[in-house]
Amino acid sequence: MALWNAKIKPQEQLPASPNSPISHATNAPSPSLTSFAGREIKTALDAARELVTAERYDEARRAFEAILEQNPQVIAAYIGIGNLCARQAQYDEALEYYAGASHLNQQLPLPYLLSGMVHVKRDQLDQAITQFEQALQLDAKLSEARIKLSRLYLRTQRDDDALMCLDEAIRQSPQLEEARLLRAQLFAQRGDLTAAICELKIITTVDKTAWQSQTQLARLYFTQQDYAAALVAIQAALEIQKNDPQLQFILGLVCYQLGEYSLAQSALSTALELKPTLQLADVQLVQVLIAQDQLTEARQRLITLSKGKKHLPKIHYLLAMIGLQQHRYPEAVAEFEAVLLHAPDILKNHPELTAISTTVATDQARALAYDVELKTLDLLTVRLLPITAQV
Protein backbone atom coordinates (compact mmCIF):
# COMPACT_ATOMS: atom_id res chain seq x y z
CA MET A 1 0.00 0.00 0.00
CA ALA A 2 1.23 3.47 -0.82
CA LEU A 3 1.16 5.43 2.42
CA TRP A 4 -1.19 8.39 2.37
CA ASN A 5 1.42 10.82 3.68
CA ALA A 6 3.64 10.01 0.74
CA LYS A 7 0.95 11.37 -1.57
CA ILE A 8 -0.04 14.55 0.25
CA LYS A 9 1.50 17.93 -0.30
CA PRO A 10 0.91 19.64 3.07
CA GLN A 11 1.09 23.13 1.67
CA GLU A 12 -1.98 22.48 -0.50
CA GLN A 13 -4.57 22.46 2.31
CA LEU A 14 -8.26 22.43 1.49
CA PRO A 15 -10.54 25.12 2.87
CA ALA A 16 -12.15 24.22 6.20
CA SER A 17 -15.64 22.77 6.07
CA PRO A 18 -16.67 21.88 9.63
CA ASN A 19 -20.34 21.49 8.68
CA SER A 20 -19.78 18.71 6.18
CA PRO A 21 -22.68 16.25 6.42
CA ILE A 22 -22.30 12.78 7.87
CA SER A 23 -23.32 10.03 5.50
CA HIS A 24 -23.28 6.27 5.05
CA ALA A 25 -20.08 4.25 5.17
CA THR A 26 -19.07 4.90 1.58
CA ASN A 27 -20.18 8.48 1.10
CA ALA A 28 -17.69 11.28 1.15
CA PRO A 29 -17.58 14.93 2.24
CA SER A 30 -19.74 17.56 0.59
CA PRO A 31 -19.11 18.50 -3.05
CA SER A 32 -17.30 21.67 -1.98
CA LEU A 33 -14.43 19.52 -0.76
CA THR A 34 -13.85 18.02 -4.19
CA SER A 35 -14.96 20.77 -6.58
CA PHE A 36 -11.41 22.15 -6.70
CA ALA A 37 -10.34 18.96 -8.49
CA GLY A 38 -12.67 19.53 -11.40
CA ARG A 39 -15.55 17.73 -13.02
CA GLU A 40 -13.45 14.68 -13.97
CA ILE A 41 -12.63 13.91 -10.34
CA LYS A 42 -16.29 14.25 -9.34
CA THR A 43 -17.31 11.88 -12.12
CA ALA A 44 -14.65 9.40 -11.04
CA LEU A 45 -15.81 9.59 -7.41
CA ASP A 46 -19.40 8.96 -8.45
CA ALA A 47 -18.28 5.94 -10.45
CA ALA A 48 -16.30 4.57 -7.50
CA ARG A 49 -19.29 4.98 -5.19
CA GLU A 50 -21.51 3.16 -7.67
CA LEU A 51 -19.08 0.23 -7.52
CA VAL A 52 -19.41 0.24 -3.75
CA THR A 53 -23.19 0.25 -4.02
CA ALA A 54 -22.91 -2.73 -6.36
CA GLU A 55 -20.69 -4.45 -3.76
CA ARG A 56 -17.79 -4.60 -6.21
CA TYR A 57 -15.38 -3.60 -3.49
CA ASP A 58 -12.05 -4.52 -5.11
CA GLU A 59 -12.94 -2.53 -8.21
CA ALA A 60 -14.13 0.35 -6.06
CA ARG A 61 -10.84 0.46 -4.21
CA ARG A 62 -8.89 0.50 -7.46
CA ALA A 63 -11.12 3.34 -8.65
CA PHE A 64 -10.45 5.41 -5.51
CA GLU A 65 -6.73 4.68 -5.77
CA ALA A 66 -6.73 5.79 -9.40
CA ILE A 67 -8.23 9.11 -8.30
CA LEU A 68 -5.43 9.59 -5.79
CA GLU A 69 -2.86 8.80 -8.45
CA GLN A 70 -4.29 11.66 -10.50
CA ASN A 71 -4.78 14.00 -7.55
CA PRO A 72 -3.53 13.09 -4.06
CA GLN A 73 -5.49 15.92 -2.48
CA VAL A 74 -8.97 14.39 -2.86
CA ILE A 75 -10.28 13.81 0.66
CA ALA A 76 -13.28 11.82 -0.56
CA ALA A 77 -10.99 9.17 -2.04
CA TYR A 78 -9.13 8.70 1.25
CA ILE A 79 -12.41 8.33 3.09
CA GLY A 80 -13.75 5.97 0.43
CA ILE A 81 -10.74 3.66 0.75
CA GLY A 82 -10.83 3.92 4.53
CA ASN A 83 -14.46 2.84 4.56
CA LEU A 84 -13.71 -0.12 2.32
CA CYS A 85 -10.88 -1.17 4.63
CA ALA A 86 -13.15 -0.84 7.68
CA ARG A 87 -15.82 -2.93 5.96
CA GLN A 88 -13.23 -5.69 5.45
CA ALA A 89 -11.93 -5.42 9.04
CA GLN A 90 -8.61 -3.96 7.86
CA TYR A 91 -8.75 -1.51 10.73
CA ASP A 92 -5.14 -0.28 10.82
CA GLU A 93 -5.29 0.62 7.15
CA ALA A 94 -8.70 2.25 7.57
CA LEU A 95 -7.38 4.47 10.37
CA GLU A 96 -4.41 5.41 8.22
CA TYR A 97 -6.61 6.60 5.38
CA TYR A 98 -8.88 8.53 7.75
CA ALA A 99 -5.74 10.16 9.17
CA GLY A 100 -4.82 11.10 5.63
CA ALA A 101 -8.16 12.84 5.20
CA SER A 102 -7.68 14.70 8.49
CA HIS A 103 -4.20 15.75 7.43
CA LEU A 104 -5.65 17.44 4.38
CA ASN A 105 -8.34 19.24 6.37
CA GLN A 106 -8.02 19.22 10.15
CA GLN A 107 -11.35 21.03 10.52
CA LEU A 108 -13.35 18.22 8.93
CA PRO A 109 -15.29 16.17 11.54
CA LEU A 110 -16.09 13.16 9.35
CA PRO A 111 -12.69 11.39 9.58
CA TYR A 112 -12.80 11.64 13.38
CA LEU A 113 -16.29 10.16 13.46
CA LEU A 114 -15.29 7.29 11.19
CA SER A 115 -12.09 6.66 13.15
CA GLY A 116 -14.14 6.49 16.33
CA MET A 117 -16.39 3.87 14.76
CA VAL A 118 -13.34 1.76 13.90
CA HIS A 119 -12.03 2.01 17.46
CA VAL A 120 -15.43 0.82 18.71
CA LYS A 121 -15.19 -2.24 16.48
CA ARG A 122 -11.79 -2.94 18.03
CA ASP A 123 -13.23 -2.42 21.51
CA GLN A 124 -10.86 0.51 22.04
CA LEU A 125 -13.47 2.59 23.79
CA ASP A 126 -11.22 5.32 25.21
CA GLN A 127 -9.76 6.03 21.77
CA ALA A 128 -13.25 6.03 20.29
CA ILE A 129 -14.45 8.53 22.88
CA THR A 130 -11.52 10.82 22.03
CA GLN A 131 -12.36 10.69 18.32
CA PHE A 132 -16.07 11.38 18.83
CA GLU A 133 -15.28 14.26 21.19
CA GLN A 134 -12.94 15.73 18.57
CA ALA A 135 -15.66 15.46 15.92
CA LEU A 136 -18.06 17.36 18.20
CA GLN A 137 -15.49 20.06 18.87
CA LEU A 138 -15.42 20.67 15.14
CA ASP A 139 -19.19 20.47 14.70
CA ALA A 140 -21.29 20.67 17.86
CA LYS A 141 -24.45 19.89 15.88
CA LEU A 142 -23.20 16.51 14.71
CA SER A 143 -25.97 14.39 16.22
CA GLU A 144 -24.52 11.08 15.01
CA ALA A 145 -21.29 11.68 16.91
CA ARG A 146 -23.18 12.87 19.99
CA ILE A 147 -25.37 9.76 20.09
CA LYS A 148 -22.41 7.43 19.63
CA LEU A 149 -20.51 9.28 22.33
CA SER A 150 -23.47 9.00 24.70
CA ARG A 151 -23.62 5.25 24.11
CA LEU A 152 -19.93 4.93 24.91
CA TYR A 153 -20.32 6.98 28.08
CA LEU A 154 -23.04 4.54 29.15
CA ARG A 155 -20.88 1.53 28.35
CA THR A 156 -18.00 2.95 30.38
CA GLN A 157 -20.22 3.84 33.38
CA ARG A 158 -19.87 7.59 32.82
CA ASP A 159 -23.59 8.07 33.36
CA ASP A 160 -23.46 11.77 34.23
CA ASP A 161 -21.46 12.54 31.08
CA ALA A 162 -23.93 10.47 29.08
CA LEU A 163 -26.88 12.38 30.52
CA MET A 164 -25.28 15.76 29.76
CA CYS A 165 -24.52 14.62 26.22
CA LEU A 166 -28.07 13.39 25.69
CA ASP A 167 -29.55 16.56 27.17
CA GLU A 168 -27.63 18.58 24.61
CA ALA A 169 -28.73 16.28 21.78
CA ILE A 170 -32.37 16.71 22.82
CA ARG A 171 -31.95 20.47 23.23
CA GLN A 172 -30.75 20.63 19.63
CA SER A 173 -33.40 18.19 18.35
CA PRO A 174 -36.26 17.60 20.83
CA GLN A 175 -37.76 14.74 18.77
CA LEU A 176 -34.50 12.81 18.34
CA GLU A 177 -35.67 9.27 19.09
CA GLU A 178 -32.25 7.74 19.70
CA ALA A 179 -31.40 10.31 22.35
CA ARG A 180 -34.66 9.85 24.23
CA LEU A 181 -34.33 6.06 24.00
CA LEU A 182 -30.90 6.24 25.58
CA ARG A 183 -32.08 8.66 28.24
CA ALA A 184 -34.95 6.30 29.03
CA GLN A 185 -32.46 3.46 29.32
CA LEU A 186 -30.32 5.48 31.71
CA PHE A 187 -33.30 6.35 33.90
CA ALA A 188 -34.42 2.71 33.91
CA GLN A 189 -30.97 1.55 34.98
CA ARG A 190 -31.18 4.01 37.87
CA GLY A 191 -34.54 2.55 38.85
CA ASP A 192 -36.55 5.61 37.83
CA LEU A 193 -39.05 3.80 35.62
CA THR A 194 -41.53 6.69 35.70
CA ALA A 195 -39.00 9.07 34.16
CA ALA A 196 -38.04 6.44 31.60
CA ILE A 197 -41.68 5.97 30.59
CA CYS A 198 -42.16 9.74 30.25
CA GLU A 199 -39.23 9.91 27.81
CA LEU A 200 -40.66 7.13 25.68
CA LYS A 201 -44.16 8.60 25.69
CA ILE A 202 -42.79 11.82 24.23
CA ILE A 203 -41.51 9.81 21.27
CA THR A 204 -44.57 7.65 20.75
CA THR A 205 -46.96 10.59 21.03
CA VAL A 206 -45.21 12.39 18.18
CA ASP A 207 -44.27 9.37 16.07
CA LYS A 208 -46.77 6.52 15.97
CA THR A 209 -44.30 4.43 13.95
CA ALA A 210 -41.59 4.50 16.64
CA TRP A 211 -41.82 0.77 17.30
CA GLN A 212 -38.54 0.57 19.24
CA SER A 213 -39.86 3.07 21.75
CA GLN A 214 -43.16 1.19 21.95
CA THR A 215 -41.19 -1.99 22.64
CA GLN A 216 -39.26 -0.31 25.43
CA LEU A 217 -42.51 1.00 26.86
CA ALA A 218 -43.88 -2.54 26.88
CA ARG A 219 -40.77 -3.76 28.69
CA LEU A 220 -41.04 -1.08 31.35
CA TYR A 221 -44.78 -1.56 31.88
CA PHE A 222 -44.15 -5.31 32.16
CA THR A 223 -41.53 -4.63 34.83
CA GLN A 224 -44.09 -2.50 36.68
CA GLN A 225 -46.61 -5.35 36.28
CA ASP A 226 -48.91 -3.01 34.38
CA TYR A 227 -49.75 -5.71 31.88
CA ALA A 228 -52.70 -3.93 30.27
CA ALA A 229 -50.48 -0.96 29.35
CA ALA A 230 -47.74 -3.35 28.22
CA LEU A 231 -50.24 -5.03 25.90
CA VAL A 232 -51.20 -1.74 24.26
CA ALA A 233 -47.55 -0.82 23.73
CA ILE A 234 -46.43 -4.17 22.32
CA GLN A 235 -49.43 -4.34 19.98
CA ALA A 236 -48.52 -0.88 18.66
CA ALA A 237 -44.97 -2.10 18.02
CA LEU A 238 -46.23 -5.21 16.26
CA GLU A 239 -48.34 -3.12 13.89
CA ILE A 240 -45.02 -1.88 12.49
CA GLN A 241 -42.82 -4.97 13.02
CA LYS A 242 -45.21 -7.89 12.72
CA ASN A 243 -42.52 -10.48 11.99
CA ASP A 244 -40.16 -9.67 14.85
CA PRO A 245 -39.77 -12.80 17.03
CA GLN A 246 -38.79 -10.81 20.13
CA LEU A 247 -41.95 -8.72 19.91
CA GLN A 248 -44.08 -11.83 19.50
CA PHE A 249 -42.31 -13.30 22.53
CA ILE A 250 -43.08 -10.22 24.63
CA LEU A 251 -46.71 -10.36 23.47
CA GLY A 252 -46.85 -13.97 24.62
CA LEU A 253 -45.46 -13.06 28.03
CA VAL A 254 -47.95 -10.24 28.49
CA CYS A 255 -50.94 -12.33 27.40
CA TYR A 256 -49.87 -15.11 29.77
CA GLN A 257 -49.82 -12.69 32.68
CA LEU A 258 -53.27 -11.43 31.67
CA GLY A 259 -54.61 -14.98 31.57
CA GLU A 260 -55.20 -14.79 27.82
CA TYR A 261 -53.73 -18.22 27.22
CA SER A 262 -54.94 -18.78 23.67
CA LEU A 263 -53.43 -15.46 22.57
CA ALA A 264 -50.25 -16.23 24.49
CA GLN A 265 -49.94 -19.64 22.84
CA SER A 266 -50.46 -18.12 19.40
CA ALA A 267 -47.87 -15.38 19.95
CA LEU A 268 -45.24 -17.73 21.37
CA SER A 269 -45.79 -20.23 18.58
CA THR A 270 -45.32 -17.42 16.06
CA ALA A 271 -42.12 -16.34 17.80
CA LEU A 272 -40.77 -19.88 17.49
CA GLU A 273 -41.77 -20.10 13.84
CA LEU A 274 -39.86 -16.89 13.16
CA LYS A 275 -36.88 -17.91 15.29
CA PRO A 276 -36.76 -21.61 16.22
CA THR A 277 -33.68 -21.06 18.41
CA LEU A 278 -35.59 -18.73 20.77
CA GLN A 279 -35.67 -21.38 23.47
CA LEU A 280 -37.02 -19.11 26.19
CA ALA A 281 -40.18 -18.76 24.10
CA ASP A 282 -40.44 -22.55 24.10
CA VAL A 283 -40.10 -22.62 27.89
CA GLN A 284 -42.79 -19.96 28.21
CA LEU A 285 -45.03 -21.86 25.82
CA VAL A 286 -44.78 -24.86 28.15
CA GLN A 287 -46.05 -22.69 31.00
CA VAL A 288 -49.02 -21.69 28.85
CA LEU A 289 -49.75 -25.35 28.12
CA ILE A 290 -49.54 -26.20 31.83
CA ALA A 291 -51.94 -23.35 32.62
CA GLN A 292 -54.39 -24.92 30.16
CA ASP A 293 -53.87 -28.38 31.73
CA GLN A 294 -52.23 -29.72 28.56
CA LEU A 295 -49.69 -31.61 30.65
CA THR A 296 -48.81 -34.40 28.23
CA GLU A 297 -47.80 -32.00 25.44
CA ALA A 298 -46.00 -29.77 27.94
CA ARG A 299 -44.03 -32.72 29.32
CA GLN A 300 -43.02 -33.87 25.84
CA ARG A 301 -41.74 -30.40 24.93
CA LEU A 302 -39.77 -30.18 28.17
CA ILE A 303 -38.12 -33.55 27.67
CA THR A 304 -36.95 -32.36 24.25
CA LEU A 305 -35.72 -29.07 25.70
CA SER A 306 -33.86 -30.85 28.52
CA LYS A 307 -31.51 -32.34 25.93
CA GLY A 308 -30.11 -28.87 25.28
CA LYS A 309 -27.91 -26.67 27.42
CA LYS A 310 -30.02 -23.57 28.05
CA HIS A 311 -32.52 -22.77 30.80
CA LEU A 312 -32.08 -26.20 32.40
CA PRO A 313 -33.11 -25.12 35.93
CA LYS A 314 -36.41 -23.75 34.55
CA ILE A 315 -36.96 -26.84 32.41
CA HIS A 316 -36.41 -29.33 35.22
CA TYR A 317 -38.47 -27.21 37.61
CA LEU A 318 -41.41 -27.33 35.19
CA LEU A 319 -40.99 -31.09 34.78
CA ALA A 320 -41.10 -31.38 38.56
CA MET A 321 -44.30 -29.34 38.70
CA ILE A 322 -45.91 -31.61 36.11
CA GLY A 323 -44.79 -34.63 38.13
CA LEU A 324 -46.48 -33.17 41.20
CA GLN A 325 -49.72 -32.49 39.36
CA GLN A 326 -49.74 -36.04 37.97
CA HIS A 327 -48.83 -37.51 41.39
CA ARG A 328 -45.61 -38.98 39.97
CA TYR A 329 -43.64 -38.18 43.09
CA PRO A 330 -40.38 -40.10 42.45
CA GLU A 331 -40.14 -38.34 39.09
CA ALA A 332 -40.88 -34.98 40.71
CA VAL A 333 -38.13 -35.54 43.30
CA ALA A 334 -35.63 -36.43 40.55
CA GLU A 335 -36.52 -33.27 38.63
CA PHE A 336 -36.26 -31.03 41.69
CA GLU A 337 -32.82 -32.48 42.39
CA ALA A 338 -31.88 -31.85 38.73
CA VAL A 339 -32.77 -28.19 39.32
CA LEU A 340 -30.23 -28.08 42.15
CA LEU A 341 -27.65 -29.88 40.02
CA HIS A 342 -27.91 -27.30 37.22
CA ALA A 343 -28.17 -24.30 39.56
CA PRO A 344 -25.45 -24.88 42.20
CA ASP A 345 -25.83 -21.34 43.52
CA ILE A 346 -29.22 -22.33 44.92
CA LEU A 347 -27.64 -24.90 47.23
CA LYS A 348 -24.87 -22.47 48.08
CA ASN A 349 -27.37 -19.85 49.19
CA HIS A 350 -29.89 -22.30 50.65
CA PRO A 351 -27.91 -25.17 52.24
CA GLU A 352 -31.03 -26.28 54.12
CA LEU A 353 -32.25 -27.87 50.87
CA THR A 354 -29.61 -30.59 51.16
CA ALA A 355 -31.35 -32.02 54.22
CA ILE A 356 -34.56 -32.81 52.33
CA SER A 357 -33.11 -35.83 50.54
CA THR A 358 -31.89 -37.43 53.78
CA THR A 359 -34.37 -36.40 56.45
CA VAL A 360 -37.71 -36.60 54.65
CA ALA A 361 -39.02 -40.17 54.51
CA THR A 362 -41.23 -40.56 51.42
CA ASP A 363 -41.02 -39.40 47.80
CA GLN A 364 -44.30 -37.55 48.14
CA ALA A 365 -43.12 -35.70 51.23
CA ARG A 366 -39.76 -34.90 49.63
CA ALA A 367 -41.43 -33.60 46.47
CA LEU A 368 -43.75 -31.37 48.49
CA ALA A 369 -40.86 -30.12 50.63
CA TYR A 370 -38.82 -29.18 47.55
CA ASP A 371 -41.90 -27.50 46.10
CA VAL A 372 -42.41 -25.33 49.18
CA GLU A 373 -38.76 -24.25 49.31
CA LEU A 374 -38.18 -23.66 45.61
CA LYS A 375 -41.38 -21.69 45.12
CA THR A 376 -39.83 -18.91 47.20
CA LEU A 377 -37.01 -18.55 44.65
CA ASP A 378 -39.31 -17.51 41.81
CA LEU A 379 -37.43 -19.58 39.23
CA LEU A 380 -39.91 -18.94 36.43
CA THR A 381 -39.97 -15.15 36.52
CA VAL A 382 -38.98 -13.46 33.26
CA ARG A 383 -37.55 -9.96 33.59
CA LEU A 384 -37.70 -7.71 30.56
CA LEU A 385 -34.96 -5.18 31.11
CA PRO A 386 -34.30 -2.30 28.70
CA ILE A 387 -31.99 -3.18 25.84
CA THR A 388 -28.38 -2.36 26.66
CA ALA A 389 -26.63 0.28 24.59
CA GLN A 390 -24.79 -0.75 21.47
CA VAL A 391 -22.63 1.56 19.40
XYZ file of C-alpha atoms in Angstrom:
391
model
C 0.000 0.000 0.000
C 1.233 3.473 -0.818
C 1.159 5.432 2.417
C -1.190 8.392 2.370
C 1.417 10.817 3.683
C 3.636 10.013 0.745
C 0.950 11.368 -1.574
C -0.044 14.548 0.248
C 1.500 17.931 -0.303
C 0.912 19.638 3.071
C 1.093 23.128 1.669
C -1.984 22.480 -0.501
C -4.566 22.456 2.314
C -8.260 22.430 1.492
C -10.545 25.116 2.868
C -12.146 24.224 6.203
C -15.642 22.770 6.069
C -16.669 21.883 9.628
C -20.335 21.487 8.684
C -19.777 18.712 6.181
C -22.683 16.249 6.425
C -22.303 12.783 7.866
C -23.316 10.028 5.496
C -23.283 6.267 5.048
C -20.081 4.249 5.167
C -19.065 4.896 1.576
C -20.178 8.481 1.097
C -17.686 11.285 1.150
C -17.578 14.933 2.243
C -19.736 17.556 0.593
C -19.107 18.497 -3.052
C -17.305 21.673 -1.982
C -14.431 19.519 -0.758
C -13.849 18.022 -4.192
C -14.958 20.770 -6.577
C -11.409 22.150 -6.699
C -10.337 18.957 -8.495
C -12.674 19.526 -11.397
C -15.546 17.728 -13.022
C -13.453 14.683 -13.966
C -12.630 13.913 -10.341
C -16.288 14.251 -9.343
C -17.311 11.879 -12.117
C -14.645 9.400 -11.039
C -15.808 9.592 -7.415
C -19.399 8.956 -8.448
C -18.284 5.935 -10.451
C -16.301 4.571 -7.497
C -19.294 4.982 -5.195
C -21.510 3.157 -7.673
C -19.075 0.232 -7.522
C -19.408 0.240 -3.748
C -23.195 0.255 -4.023
C -22.911 -2.728 -6.363
C -20.690 -4.454 -3.760
C -17.792 -4.601 -6.210
C -15.381 -3.601 -3.493
C -12.050 -4.519 -5.113
C -12.940 -2.528 -8.212
C -14.135 0.355 -6.055
C -10.842 0.465 -4.208
C -8.894 0.502 -7.456
C -11.122 3.342 -8.649
C -10.454 5.409 -5.514
C -6.727 4.681 -5.766
C -6.734 5.794 -9.396
C -8.232 9.107 -8.303
C -5.433 9.586 -5.789
C -2.863 8.799 -8.453
C -4.294 11.663 -10.498
C -4.781 13.998 -7.552
C -3.526 13.086 -4.057
C -5.491 15.925 -2.476
C -8.973 14.387 -2.857
C -10.279 13.812 0.658
C -13.276 11.824 -0.561
C -10.993 9.167 -2.036
C -9.127 8.703 1.252
C -12.411 8.331 3.089
C -13.752 5.971 0.433
C -10.741 3.656 0.750
C -10.833 3.924 4.535
C -14.463 2.844 4.563
C -13.710 -0.115 2.317
C -10.879 -1.172 4.633
C -13.146 -0.842 7.680
C -15.816 -2.925 5.956
C -13.226 -5.690 5.445
C -11.930 -5.425 9.043
C -8.614 -3.962 7.864
C -8.749 -1.514 10.726
C -5.143 -0.283 10.818
C -5.295 0.621 7.155
C -8.699 2.249 7.574
C -7.384 4.467 10.368
C -4.409 5.407 8.217
C -6.613 6.599 5.385
C -8.875 8.533 7.754
C -5.743 10.162 9.172
C -4.819 11.104 5.626
C -8.161 12.843 5.200
C -7.682 14.697 8.494
C -4.195 15.753 7.430
C -5.647 17.444 4.382
C -8.342 19.243 6.374
C -8.023 19.217 10.149
C -11.350 21.033 10.517
C -13.354 18.221 8.932
C -15.287 16.167 11.545
C -16.093 13.159 9.348
C -12.695 11.389 9.580
C -12.799 11.637 13.385
C -16.292 10.164 13.463
C -15.286 7.286 11.194
C -12.086 6.664 13.151
C -14.141 6.494 16.328
C -16.386 3.872 14.761
C -13.336 1.759 13.897
C -12.035 2.013 17.458
C -15.426 0.822 18.715
C -15.187 -2.240 16.478
C -11.792 -2.944 18.035
C -13.231 -2.421 21.510
C -10.864 0.510 22.035
C -13.473 2.586 23.792
C -11.221 5.317 25.212
C -9.763 6.031 21.771
C -13.253 6.028 20.289
C -14.447 8.532 22.883
C -11.525 10.819 22.031
C -12.363 10.691 18.325
C -16.069 11.381 18.831
C -15.281 14.258 21.193
C -12.944 15.729 18.572
C -15.663 15.462 15.923
C -18.056 17.364 18.199
C -15.487 20.062 18.874
C -15.416 20.670 15.138
C -19.189 20.468 14.695
C -21.288 20.671 17.860
C -24.453 19.888 15.879
C -23.200 16.511 14.710
C -25.972 14.393 16.221
C -24.517 11.083 15.011
C -21.290 11.678 16.913
C -23.179 12.869 19.995
C -25.371 9.756 20.089
C -22.411 7.430 19.632
C -20.506 9.282 22.330
C -23.465 8.997 24.698
C -23.621 5.253 24.113
C -19.934 4.933 24.913
C -20.317 6.978 28.085
C -23.042 4.542 29.148
C -20.882 1.530 28.350
C -18.004 2.948 30.383
C -20.217 3.841 33.378
C -19.873 7.593 32.818
C -23.587 8.073 33.362
C -23.455 11.774 34.232
C -21.457 12.535 31.081
C -23.931 10.470 29.077
C -26.876 12.382 30.518
C -25.277 15.763 29.756
C -24.518 14.621 26.220
C -28.070 13.386 25.687
C -29.551 16.555 27.173
C -27.628 18.583 24.607
C -28.729 16.285 21.782
C -32.367 16.708 22.815
C -31.949 20.471 23.232
C -30.753 20.631 19.627
C -33.398 18.194 18.352
C -36.263 17.599 20.827
C -37.756 14.744 18.775
C -34.497 12.808 18.336
C -35.670 9.275 19.093
C -32.253 7.737 19.704
C -31.403 10.315 22.352
C -34.661 9.851 24.230
C -34.334 6.057 24.002
C -30.899 6.244 25.581
C -32.084 8.661 28.240
C -34.945 6.300 29.032
C -32.460 3.455 29.321
C -30.321 5.478 31.710
C -33.304 6.353 33.900
C -34.425 2.711 33.908
C -30.975 1.554 34.977
C -31.178 4.014 37.867
C -34.537 2.547 38.851
C -36.553 5.612 37.835
C -39.050 3.800 35.620
C -41.534 6.686 35.701
C -38.996 9.072 34.163
C -38.042 6.443 31.600
C -41.676 5.966 30.592
C -42.156 9.742 30.252
C -39.229 9.908 27.813
C -40.655 7.129 25.684
C -44.156 8.598 25.689
C -42.789 11.818 24.230
C -41.508 9.812 21.275
C -44.575 7.646 20.746
C -46.960 10.591 21.033
C -45.214 12.390 18.185
C -44.269 9.372 16.074
C -46.772 6.522 15.969
C -44.304 4.427 13.949
C -41.589 4.497 16.635
C -41.817 0.766 17.301
C -38.539 0.570 19.242
C -39.863 3.072 21.746
C -43.161 1.190 21.945
C -41.187 -1.989 22.637
C -39.258 -0.308 25.427
C -42.514 0.998 26.861
C -43.879 -2.542 26.883
C -40.774 -3.765 28.692
C -41.041 -1.079 31.354
C -44.778 -1.561 31.879
C -44.148 -5.309 32.158
C -41.530 -4.626 34.831
C -44.095 -2.504 36.684
C -46.612 -5.351 36.282
C -48.914 -3.008 34.379
C -49.750 -5.714 31.881
C -52.695 -3.926 30.272
C -50.484 -0.961 29.346
C -47.742 -3.345 28.221
C -50.238 -5.030 25.902
C -51.205 -1.736 24.257
C -47.551 -0.820 23.725
C -46.433 -4.166 22.316
C -49.427 -4.343 19.979
C -48.516 -0.884 18.658
C -44.965 -2.097 18.016
C -46.232 -5.214 16.257
C -48.344 -3.124 13.893
C -45.022 -1.884 12.494
C -42.818 -4.970 13.017
C -45.208 -7.887 12.719
C -42.521 -10.476 11.993
C -40.161 -9.667 14.846
C -39.767 -12.801 17.031
C -38.794 -10.815 20.126
C -41.947 -8.721 19.908
C -44.081 -11.831 19.501
C -42.310 -13.303 22.534
C -43.084 -10.224 24.630
C -46.712 -10.356 23.466
C -46.854 -13.971 24.616
C -45.456 -13.061 28.029
C -47.948 -10.238 28.487
C -50.939 -12.330 27.398
C -49.868 -15.113 29.765
C -49.818 -12.686 32.678
C -53.265 -11.426 31.667
C -54.609 -14.983 31.573
C -55.197 -14.790 27.821
C -53.733 -18.222 27.225
C -54.936 -18.778 23.667
C -53.432 -15.456 22.571
C -50.254 -16.234 24.494
C -49.942 -19.636 22.840
C -50.460 -18.118 19.396
C -47.867 -15.379 19.950
C -45.238 -17.730 21.374
C -45.794 -20.234 18.576
C -45.325 -17.425 16.063
C -42.116 -16.339 17.802
C -40.765 -19.882 17.492
C -41.765 -20.105 13.839
C -39.862 -16.894 13.160
C -36.877 -17.909 15.294
C -36.762 -21.614 16.222
C -33.676 -21.063 18.414
C -35.589 -18.733 20.765
C -35.666 -21.382 23.470
C -37.015 -19.110 26.186
C -40.179 -18.755 24.104
C -40.444 -22.546 24.096
C -40.099 -22.618 27.887
C -42.786 -19.957 28.208
C -45.026 -21.865 25.816
C -44.780 -24.861 28.147
C -46.052 -22.686 31.001
C -49.016 -21.694 28.855
C -49.747 -25.351 28.124
C -49.544 -26.202 31.827
C -51.943 -23.351 32.623
C -54.390 -24.924 30.164
C -53.868 -28.380 31.726
C -52.228 -29.719 28.561
C -49.695 -31.612 30.651
C -48.808 -34.396 28.227
C -47.799 -32.004 25.438
C -46.004 -29.770 27.937
C -44.031 -32.716 29.319
C -43.019 -33.873 25.842
C -41.741 -30.399 24.930
C -39.771 -30.182 28.171
C -38.120 -33.552 27.666
C -36.946 -32.359 24.250
C -35.715 -29.069 25.702
C -33.865 -30.848 28.518
C -31.506 -32.345 25.932
C -30.111 -28.875 25.279
C -27.908 -26.669 27.422
C -30.023 -23.565 28.046
C -32.520 -22.767 30.797
C -32.082 -26.196 32.397
C -33.115 -25.123 35.935
C -36.411 -23.755 34.550
C -36.959 -26.838 32.405
C -36.405 -29.327 35.221
C -38.474 -27.215 37.606
C -41.409 -27.327 35.186
C -40.985 -31.088 34.777
C -41.097 -31.385 38.559
C -44.299 -29.337 38.696
C -45.914 -31.611 36.113
C -44.786 -34.625 38.125
C -46.482 -33.173 41.197
C -49.725 -32.495 39.362
C -49.745 -36.037 37.972
C -48.827 -37.513 41.385
C -45.608 -38.975 39.971
C -43.640 -38.179 43.086
C -40.382 -40.102 42.445
C -40.143 -38.344 39.086
C -40.882 -34.979 40.705
C -38.131 -35.541 43.295
C -35.632 -36.432 40.553
C -36.520 -33.275 38.625
C -36.260 -31.029 41.691
C -32.819 -32.480 42.389
C -31.882 -31.853 38.732
C -32.766 -28.192 39.321
C -30.230 -28.077 42.150
C -27.654 -29.875 40.017
C -27.912 -27.300 37.219
C -28.168 -24.302 39.560
C -25.453 -24.883 42.199
C -25.829 -21.336 43.521
C -29.219 -22.327 44.921
C -27.639 -24.898 47.233
C -24.868 -22.471 48.078
C -27.373 -19.846 49.192
C -29.886 -22.299 50.649
C -27.912 -25.165 52.237
C -31.028 -26.284 54.119
C -32.246 -27.875 50.873
C -29.608 -30.593 51.162
C -31.351 -32.017 54.219
C -34.558 -32.812 52.330
C -33.113 -35.831 50.542
C -31.887 -37.433 53.782
C -34.372 -36.403 56.452
C -37.712 -36.603 54.645
C -39.022 -40.166 54.507
C -41.234 -40.557 51.420
C -41.017 -39.400 47.798
C -44.297 -37.550 48.141
C -43.123 -35.704 51.232
C -39.759 -34.900 49.630
C -41.428 -33.598 46.475
C -43.751 -31.369 48.490
C -40.858 -30.124 50.628
C -38.819 -29.184 47.552
C -41.898 -27.503 46.096
C -42.412 -25.328 49.176
C -38.760 -24.249 49.312
C -38.176 -23.662 45.609
C -41.377 -21.685 45.121
C -39.835 -18.915 47.203
C -37.008 -18.552 44.654
C -39.312 -17.512 41.810
C -37.430 -19.577 39.226
C -39.913 -18.943 36.425
C -39.973 -15.146 36.515
C -38.981 -13.457 33.258
C -37.546 -9.963 33.587
C -37.700 -7.706 30.561
C -34.955 -5.179 31.106
C -34.296 -2.304 28.700
C -31.992 -3.181 25.837
C -28.378 -2.362 26.656
C -26.629 0.281 24.594
C -24.786 -0.747 21.473
C -22.632 1.559 19.399
